[in-house]
């Protein structure tokens, strides 16, 4: 049952009593004229993508309801569930289903939706054959949704409560931001992310171009708005200022709470300014509404709050062992009391805030029992709603049942290509203290595989670290978990930690098909300090042996891509033959995501070696594959490579501004953040004019040096030290020599001398300026020996200049 609490209301003097019969019905819409006008203006000029956000109860749904009431034309509406089953694009598919009768002349790609919408089989094209690359399959699904929306446009697509959206929906909306559908206005509502936190929709839209999404934040009502609401609801021509101030103070201007308080004041009468007449919080309002309900009705309402926003009467009847008529009568009584409202498809809570208050009023023991009862009833449903089962078992305190269903939900999400949702479920299982070690290891391995390309890496990393610290961990699990942890750390920008974890994992990886790609990662020279190129060459040879032993084409492909990258950095001309052969191969053609990643890595290697034309061509190919597959995790890599090429070619106009935007958007892509920051700092150093600009550029470079040293990332470290040396050369030559010497020492430790071109130039210029050209002769000779016979155009082009300086 619901704990009714204590009734704190009392009458008093001050204003004429407010009589129940003076309530006017639905509280009027106030305080959002500017936002409504802005939404109308945007929606009437599609395509557009609008995010309407604010805290719970702020009036997002009410505002879009007013908007749709004013608009003509087709409306497609979907609403996210608070406990959704792992079904990708669910809210979008719900919005599409209602307009199936208007679908015609669809693009063949729309057939990719046929397995997800079997009820529309007669209007959708035949499903195309499956693709081998999951990312390509997912991108085709996004294009299919876009094709259907194109057929339904012109239209307004309203998607509500996107803070509960599945990652695939968020990915589609990010895709839509740069691939708008003509005639389609998209309006999204979402709760504002908590301070220091985020949601998948906010993460997805944060990575879109700033101009592609219009954000409309909703603030609490101000005193004038609250006063107008009070005047219209209480039928007061001139509400006292004290009433407005009290309402504003006790409701924080949250429209839903203001409305509920005013409804309650109007219904019960009395003096609105009596000491306790205006409820302090929504809880007091709902307690007053609960007061006339009998115990049986309260019991049904409490179970409804446990079940969700829109409780199913059939399930409620089974949970409480009541007949459906009794449940219906109880819900009708709650409706009359103002606790539920008729949404057109059944009774539901007026707002999630109201449901949460009613839920909290149910004693904890009763709540746990109700969650367990709900779960037992849902166990009989087919297909089993595993996400809801996991939710209810967890709230019931049944850890084993929760884990069983959370794993099933994760497996289902993985099967549907939704790694981020799978990782979310698996992360929750890690919090169960009594989880047996073998089960924890199995789930952690699944978590690692799901979180690699999901948004859960930061949460998954400490879980894997704790497991790997257990000395009793089986060797096979140690290898698999260590490999996954290393890959995650690298993607989070922790270059040396990630590299070291993979090194530790390799001896425990028994299967050659797993060992080969791990060794291929260790063959990359441009990511980590403290490893000589001979080590990378040895790792590459080991990787080739493991790939051969595995007989796995995917492992063999990963190793050959790594071999080409390594040879590029070494200035070995054989790299270009391998790249040409791979790009013409069927193995790479069948894996467009890997093709994109390879081209971008090779473009960076070509840039390091001084082959700008080849880098441009590889970048163009990589960008085309990223566009084709929709693999948005590579978008930032495309952009940083493009901007690096512009900097290397001297195309500096507007480059600092573009790099600044990239750095801001790359905060959630740590793997490329240092590269973007060093490019920005280098451009600032090259374009600095005044003393303040020089000081700002120097500070930016020093920060990059400090962070690159911390994470052990060698390429941005060498680049930043060389730029610092160049910046200090004119005024502080001794400092310039120190920075250049540090950069040269790092390059010497790596064994790829072509990376030291700028550092050696600074040393030679400093020595020549000091009248001591022989002082740099040793470094010049070392560099010339290091690039002899190498395919390193950048170093060879600088050779004449440093020879002139040394001989001066």
Coordinates of N, CA and C in Angstrom, one line a residue, residues 161-312:
X161 N 11.4 12.3 -25.1 CA 12.2 11.7 -24.0 C 13.4 11.0 -24.6
X162 N 14.2 11.7 -25.4 CA 15.4 11.1 -26.0 C 16.5 10.8 -25.0
X163 N 16.4 11.3 -23.8 CA 17.4 10.9 -22.7 C 17.3 9.4 -22.5
X164 N 16.2 8.7 -22.9 CA 16.1 7.2 -22.8 C 16.3 6.5 -24.1
X165 N 16.8 7.2 -25.1 CA 16.9 6.6 -26.4 C 18.0 5.6 -26.5
X166 N 17.8 4.6 -27.4 CA 18.8 3.6 -27.6 C 19.9 4.2 -28.5
X167 N 21.1 3.7 -28.3 CA 22.3 4.3 -29.1 C 22.1 4.3 -30.6
X168 N 21.4 3.4 -31.1 CA 21.3 3.4 -32.6 C 20.4 4.6 -33.0
X169 N 19.4 4.9 -32.3 CA 18.6 6.1 -32.6 C 19.4 7.3 -32.5
X170 N 20.2 7.4 -31.4 CA 21.1 8.6 -31.3 C 22.1 8.7 -32.5
X171 N 22.6 7.5 -32.9 CA 23.5 7.5 -34.0 C 22.8 8.0 -35.3
X172 N 21.5 7.6 -35.5 CA 20.8 8.0 -36.6 C 20.6 9.5 -36.6
X173 N 20.2 10.1 -35.5 CA 20.0 11.5 -35.4 C 21.3 12.3 -35.6
X174 N 22.4 11.8 -35.2 CA 23.7 12.4 -35.5 C 23.9 12.3 -37.0
X175 N 23.6 11.2 -37.6 CA 23.7 11.0 -39.1 C 22.8 12.0 -39.8
X176 N 21.6 12.2 -39.3 CA 20.6 13.0 -39.9 C 21.1 14.5 -39.8
X177 N 21.9 14.8 -38.8 CA 22.3 16.2 -38.7 C 23.2 16.6 -39.9
X178 N 23.9 15.7 -40.5 CA 24.7 16.0 -41.7 C 24.2 15.4 -43.0
X179 N 23.1 14.7 -42.9 CA 22.4 14.1 -44.1 C 20.9 14.4 -43.9
X180 N 20.6 15.7 -43.9 CA 19.1 16.1 -43.7 C 18.2 15.6 -44.8
X181 N 17.0 15.3 -44.4 CA 16.0 14.8 -45.4 C 15.2 16.1 -45.8
X182 N 15.1 16.3 -47.1 CA 14.3 17.4 -47.6 C 12.9 17.4 -47.1
X183 N 12.4 18.5 -46.6 CA 11.1 18.6 -46.1 C 10.8 18.1 -44.8
X184 N 11.8 17.5 -44.1 CA 11.6 16.9 -42.8 C 12.1 17.8 -41.6
X185 N 11.2 18.2 -40.8 CA 11.5 18.9 -39.6 C 11.5 18.0 -38.4
X186 N 12.7 17.9 -37.7 CA 12.8 16.9 -36.6 C 12.9 17.7 -35.3
X187 N 12.0 17.4 -34.4 CA 12.0 18.0 -33.0 C 12.2 16.9 -32.0
X188 N 13.2 17.1 -31.2 CA 13.5 16.1 -30.1 C 13.3 16.8 -28.8
X189 N 12.9 16.0 -27.8 CA 12.8 16.5 -26.4 C 13.7 15.6 -25.6
X190 N 14.4 16.2 -24.6 CA 15.3 15.4 -23.8 C 15.5 16.2 -22.5
X191 N 15.7 15.5 -21.4 CA 16.1 16.1 -20.2 C 17.6 16.6 -20.3
X192 N 17.8 17.8 -19.7 CA 19.2 18.3 -19.6 C 20.1 17.3 -18.9
X193 N 21.3 17.1 -19.4 CA 22.2 16.1 -18.8 C 22.6 16.7 -17.4
X194 N 22.8 15.8 -16.5 CA 23.2 16.2 -15.1 C 24.6 16.8 -15.2
X195 N 24.9 17.7 -14.3 CA 26.3 18.3 -14.2 C 27.3 17.2 -14.1
X196 N 28.3 17.3 -15.0 CA 29.4 16.3 -15.1 C 29.0 15.0 -15.7
X197 N 27.7 14.8 -16.1 CA 27.3 13.6 -16.8 C 26.8 13.8 -18.2
X198 N 26.3 12.8 -18.8 CA 25.8 13.0 -20.1 C 24.8 11.8 -20.4
X199 N 24.3 11.8 -21.6 CA 23.4 10.7 -22.1 C 23.8 10.4 -23.5
X200 N 23.4 9.3 -24.0 CA 23.8 9.0 -25.4 C 23.4 10.0 -26.4
X201 N 22.2 10.6 -26.3 CA 21.8 11.6 -27.2 C 22.7 12.9 -27.2
X202 N 23.0 13.3 -26.0 CA 23.9 14.4 -25.8 C 25.3 14.1 -26.4
X203 N 25.8 12.9 -26.1 CA 27.1 12.5 -26.6 C 27.1 12.5 -28.2
X204 N 26.0 12.0 -28.7 CA 25.9 11.9 -30.2 C 25.8 13.3 -30.8
X205 N 25.0 14.2 -30.3 CA 24.8 15.5 -30.9 C 26.0 16.4 -30.6
X206 N 26.8 16.1 -29.6 CA 28.0 16.8 -29.3 C 29.1 16.7 -30.4
X207 N 29.0 15.5 -31.1 CA 30.0 15.3 -32.1 C 29.5 15.8 -33.5
X208 N 28.4 16.5 -33.6 CA 27.9 17.0 -34.9 C 28.4 18.4 -35.1
X209 N 28.4 18.9 -36.3 CA 28.7 20.3 -36.5 C 27.9 21.2 -35.7
X210 N 28.4 22.3 -35.2 CA 27.6 23.2 -34.3 C 26.4 23.8 -35.0
X211 N 26.5 24.0 -36.3 CA 25.3 24.6 -37.0 C 24.2 23.6 -37.4
X212 N 24.4 22.3 -37.1 CA 23.5 21.3 -37.6 C 22.3 21.1 -36.7
X213 N 22.5 21.5 -35.4 CA 21.4 21.2 -34.4 C 21.1 22.6 -33.7
X214 N 19.8 22.9 -33.7 CA 19.4 24.1 -33.0 C 18.9 23.6 -31.6
X215 N 19.6 24.1 -30.6 CA 19.2 23.8 -29.2 C 18.3 24.8 -28.6
X216 N 17.2 24.4 -28.1 CA 16.2 25.3 -27.4 C 16.1 24.9 -26.0
X217 N 16.8 25.6 -25.1 CA 16.7 25.2 -23.7 C 15.5 25.9 -23.0
X218 N 14.8 25.2 -22.1 CA 13.7 25.7 -21.4 C 14.1 26.0 -20.0
X219 N 13.8 27.2 -19.5 CA 14.1 27.6 -18.1 C 12.8 27.6 -17.3
X220 N 13.0 27.6 -16.0 CA 11.8 27.7 -15.1 C 11.0 29.0 -15.4
X221 N 9.7 28.9 -15.0 CA 8.9 30.1 -15.2 C 9.3 31.2 -14.3
X222 N 9.2 32.5 -14.7 CA 9.5 33.6 -13.9 C 8.3 34.1 -13.1
X223 N 8.5 35.1 -12.3 CA 7.4 35.6 -11.4 C 6.2 36.0 -12.2
X224 N 6.4 36.7 -13.3 CA 5.2 37.1 -14.1 C 4.4 35.9 -14.6
X225 N 5.1 34.9 -15.1 CA 4.4 33.7 -15.6 C 3.7 33.0 -14.5
X226 N 4.3 32.9 -13.3 CA 3.6 32.2 -12.2 C 2.4 33.0 -11.8
X227 N 2.5 34.4 -11.8 CA 1.4 35.2 -11.4 C 0.2 35.1 -12.4
X228 N 0.5 35.0 -13.7 CA -0.5 34.8 -14.7 C -1.2 33.4 -14.5
X229 N -0.4 32.4 -14.3 CA -1.0 31.1 -14.0 C -1.9 31.1 -12.8
X230 N -1.5 31.8 -11.8 CA -2.3 31.8 -10.5 C -3.6 32.6 -10.8
X231 N -3.5 33.7 -11.6 CA -4.7 34.5 -11.8 C -5.7 33.7 -12.6
X232 N -5.2 32.9 -13.6 CA -6.2 32.2 -14.5 C -6.7 31.0 -13.8
X233 N -5.9 30.3 -13.0 CA -6.4 29.1 -12.4 C -7.2 29.4 -11.2
X234 N -6.9 30.4 -10.4 CA -7.6 30.7 -9.1 C -8.7 31.7 -9.3
X235 N -8.8 32.2 -10.6 CA -9.8 33.3 -10.9 C -9.6 34.5 -10.0
X236 N -8.4 34.9 -9.9 CA -8.0 36.1 -9.1 C -7.6 37.2 -10.1
X237 N -8.3 38.3 -10.1 CA -7.9 39.4 -11.0 C -6.5 39.9 -10.8
X238 N -6.2 40.0 -9.5 CA -4.9 40.6 -9.2 C -4.2 39.8 -8.0
X239 N -3.6 38.6 -8.3 CA -3.0 37.8 -7.2 C -2.0 38.6 -6.4
X240 N -2.0 38.5 -5.1 CA -1.1 39.3 -4.3 C 0.4 38.8 -4.6
X241 N 1.3 39.8 -4.5 CA 2.7 39.5 -4.8 C 3.2 38.4 -3.9
X242 N 2.7 38.4 -2.6 CA 3.2 37.4 -1.7 C 2.8 36.0 -2.2
X243 N 1.7 35.8 -2.8 CA 1.3 34.5 -3.3 C 2.2 34.1 -4.4
X244 N 2.5 35.0 -5.3 CA 3.4 34.7 -6.4 C 4.8 34.3 -5.9
X245 N 5.3 35.1 -4.9 CA 6.6 34.8 -4.4 C 6.7 33.5 -3.7
X246 N 5.6 33.2 -2.9 CA 5.5 31.9 -2.2 C 5.5 30.7 -3.2
X247 N 4.6 30.8 -4.3 CA 4.6 29.8 -5.3 C 5.9 29.6 -5.9
X248 N 6.6 30.7 -6.3 CA 7.8 30.6 -7.0 C 8.9 30.0 -6.1
X249 N 8.9 30.3 -4.9 CA 9.9 29.8 -3.9 C 9.7 28.3 -3.7
X250 N 8.4 27.9 -3.6 CA 8.2 26.5 -3.2 C 8.0 25.5 -4.4
X251 N 8.0 26.0 -5.6 CA 7.9 25.2 -6.8 C 9.1 25.3 -7.7
X252 N 10.0 26.3 -7.4 CA 11.2 26.6 -8.2 C 10.8 26.9 -9.6
X253 N 9.6 27.3 -9.8 CA 9.2 27.7 -11.2 C 9.0 26.6 -12.2
X254 N 9.1 25.3 -11.7 CA 8.9 24.1 -12.6 C 7.4 24.1 -13.0
X255 N 7.1 24.2 -14.2 CA 5.7 24.4 -14.6 C 4.8 23.2 -14.2
X256 N 5.2 22.0 -14.3 CA 4.4 20.9 -13.8 C 4.0 21.0 -12.4
X257 N 5.0 21.3 -11.5 CA 4.8 21.4 -10.1 C 3.9 22.6 -9.8
X258 N 4.1 23.8 -10.5 CA 3.3 24.9 -10.3 C 1.8 24.6 -10.7
X259 N 1.6 23.9 -11.8 CA 0.3 23.5 -12.2 C -0.4 22.6 -11.1
X260 N 0.3 21.6 -10.7 CA -0.3 20.7 -9.7 C -0.6 21.4 -8.4
X261 N 0.2 22.4 -8.0 CA 0.0 23.1 -6.7 C -1.3 24.0 -6.9
X262 N -1.3 24.7 -8.1 CA -2.5 25.5 -8.3 C -3.8 24.7 -8.5
X263 N -3.7 23.6 -9.1 CA -4.9 22.7 -9.2 C -5.4 22.3 -7.8
X264 N -4.4 22.0 -7.0 CA -4.8 21.6 -5.6 C -5.4 22.7 -4.8
X265 N -4.8 23.9 -4.9 CA -5.4 25.1 -4.3 C -6.8 25.4 -4.7
X266 N -7.0 25.3 -6.0 CA -8.3 25.6 -6.6 C -9.3 24.5 -6.2
X267 N -8.9 23.3 -6.1 CA -9.8 22.2 -5.7 C -10.2 22.2 -4.3
X268 N -9.3 22.5 -3.4 CA -9.6 22.3 -2.0 C -10.1 23.6 -1.3
X269 N -9.9 24.8 -2.0 CA -10.4 26.0 -1.4 C -9.5 26.4 -0.2
X270 N -9.9 27.4 0.5 CA -9.1 27.9 1.7 C -8.3 29.1 1.2
X271 N -7.5 29.5 2.2 CA -6.6 30.7 2.0 C -5.3 30.3 1.4
X272 N -5.0 30.7 0.1 CA -3.7 30.3 -0.5 C -2.5 30.8 0.3
X273 N -2.6 31.8 1.2 CA -1.5 32.3 1.9 C -1.4 31.8 3.3
X274 N -2.2 30.8 3.7 CA -2.1 30.3 5.0 C -0.7 29.6 5.1
X275 N -0.3 29.4 6.4 CA 1.1 29.0 6.6 C 1.5 27.8 5.8
X276 N 0.6 26.7 5.8 CA 0.9 25.5 5.1 C 0.0 25.2 3.9
X277 N -0.7 26.3 3.5 CA -1.7 26.0 2.4 C -1.0 25.7 1.1
X278 N 0.1 26.4 0.8 CA 0.8 26.1 -0.4 C 1.8 25.0 -0.2
X279 N 1.6 23.9 -0.8 CA 2.5 22.7 -0.5 C 4.0 23.1 -0.8
X280 N 4.9 22.5 0.0 CA 6.3 22.8 -0.2 C 6.8 22.1 -1.5
X281 N 6.4 20.9 -1.7 CA 6.9 20.1 -2.8 C 5.8 19.3 -3.4
X282 N 6.1 18.7 -4.6 CA 5.0 17.9 -5.3 C 4.5 16.8 -4.4
X283 N 5.3 16.3 -3.5 CA 4.9 15.2 -2.7 C 3.7 15.6 -1.8
X284 N 3.7 16.8 -1.3 CA 2.5 17.3 -0.5 C 1.3 17.4 -1.4
X285 N 1.4 17.8 -2.6 CA 0.3 17.9 -3.5 C -0.3 16.5 -3.7
X286 N 0.5 15.6 -4.0 CA 0.0 14.2 -4.3 C -0.5 13.5 -3.1
X287 N 0.0 13.8 -1.9 CA -0.5 13.3 -0.7 C -1.9 13.8 -0.5
X288 N -2.2 15.1 -0.8 CA -3.5 15.6 -0.7 C -4.5 14.9 -1.7
X289 N -4.0 14.6 -2.9 CA -4.8 13.9 -3.8 C -5.1 12.5 -3.5
X290 N -4.1 11.9 -2.8 CA -4.3 10.5 -2.3 C -5.2 10.3 -1.2
X291 N -5.4 11.4 -0.4 CA -6.2 11.3 0.8 C -7.6 10.7 0.7
X292 N -8.4 11.0 -0.3 CA -9.7 10.4 -0.4 C -9.8 9.0 -0.9
X293 N -8.6 8.5 -1.4 CA -8.6 7.1 -2.0 C -8.6 6.1 -0.9
X294 N -9.3 5.0 -1.1 CA -9.3 3.9 -0.1 C -8.0 3.1 -0.3
X295 N -7.8 2.2 0.7 CA -6.6 1.4 0.7 C -6.4 0.5 -0.5
X296 N -7.5 -0.1 -1.0 CA -7.4 -0.9 -2.2 C -7.0 -0.1 -3.4
X297 N -7.5 1.1 -3.6 CA -7.1 1.9 -4.7 C -5.7 2.3 -4.6
X298 N -5.2 2.7 -3.4 CA -3.8 3.0 -3.2 C -2.9 1.9 -3.5
X299 N -3.3 0.7 -3.2 CA -2.5 -0.5 -3.5 C -2.3 -0.7 -5.0
X300 N -3.4 -0.5 -5.7 CA -3.3 -0.6 -7.2 C -2.4 0.5 -7.7
X301 N -2.6 1.7 -7.2 CA -1.8 2.8 -7.7 C -0.3 2.6 -7.4
X302 N 0.0 2.1 -6.2 CA 1.4 1.8 -5.9 C 2.0 0.8 -6.8
X303 N 1.2 -0.2 -7.1 CA 1.7 -1.3 -8.1 C 1.9 -0.7 -9.5
X304 N 1.0 0.2 -9.8 CA 1.1 0.9 -11.1 C 2.3 1.7 -11.2
X305 N 2.7 2.4 -10.2 CA 3.9 3.2 -10.1 C 5.2 2.3 -10.3
X306 N 5.1 1.1 -9.7 CA 6.2 0.1 -9.9 C 6.3 -0.3 -11.3
X307 N 5.2 -0.5 -11.9 CA 5.1 -1.1 -13.3 C 5.6 -0.1 -14.3
X308 N 5.3 1.2 -14.1 CA 5.8 2.2 -15.1 C 4.9 3.4 -15.3
X309 N 5.2 4.3 -16.3 CA 4.4 5.4 -16.5 C 3.0 5.1 -17.1
X310 N 3.0 4.1 -17.9 CA 1.7 3.7 -18.5 C 1.4 2.2 -18.1
X311 N 0.8 2.0 -16.9 CA 0.7 0.6 -16.4 C -0.3 -0.2 -17.2
X312 N 0.0 -1.4 -17.5 CA -0.9 -2.4 -18.2 C -1.9 -3.0 -17.2

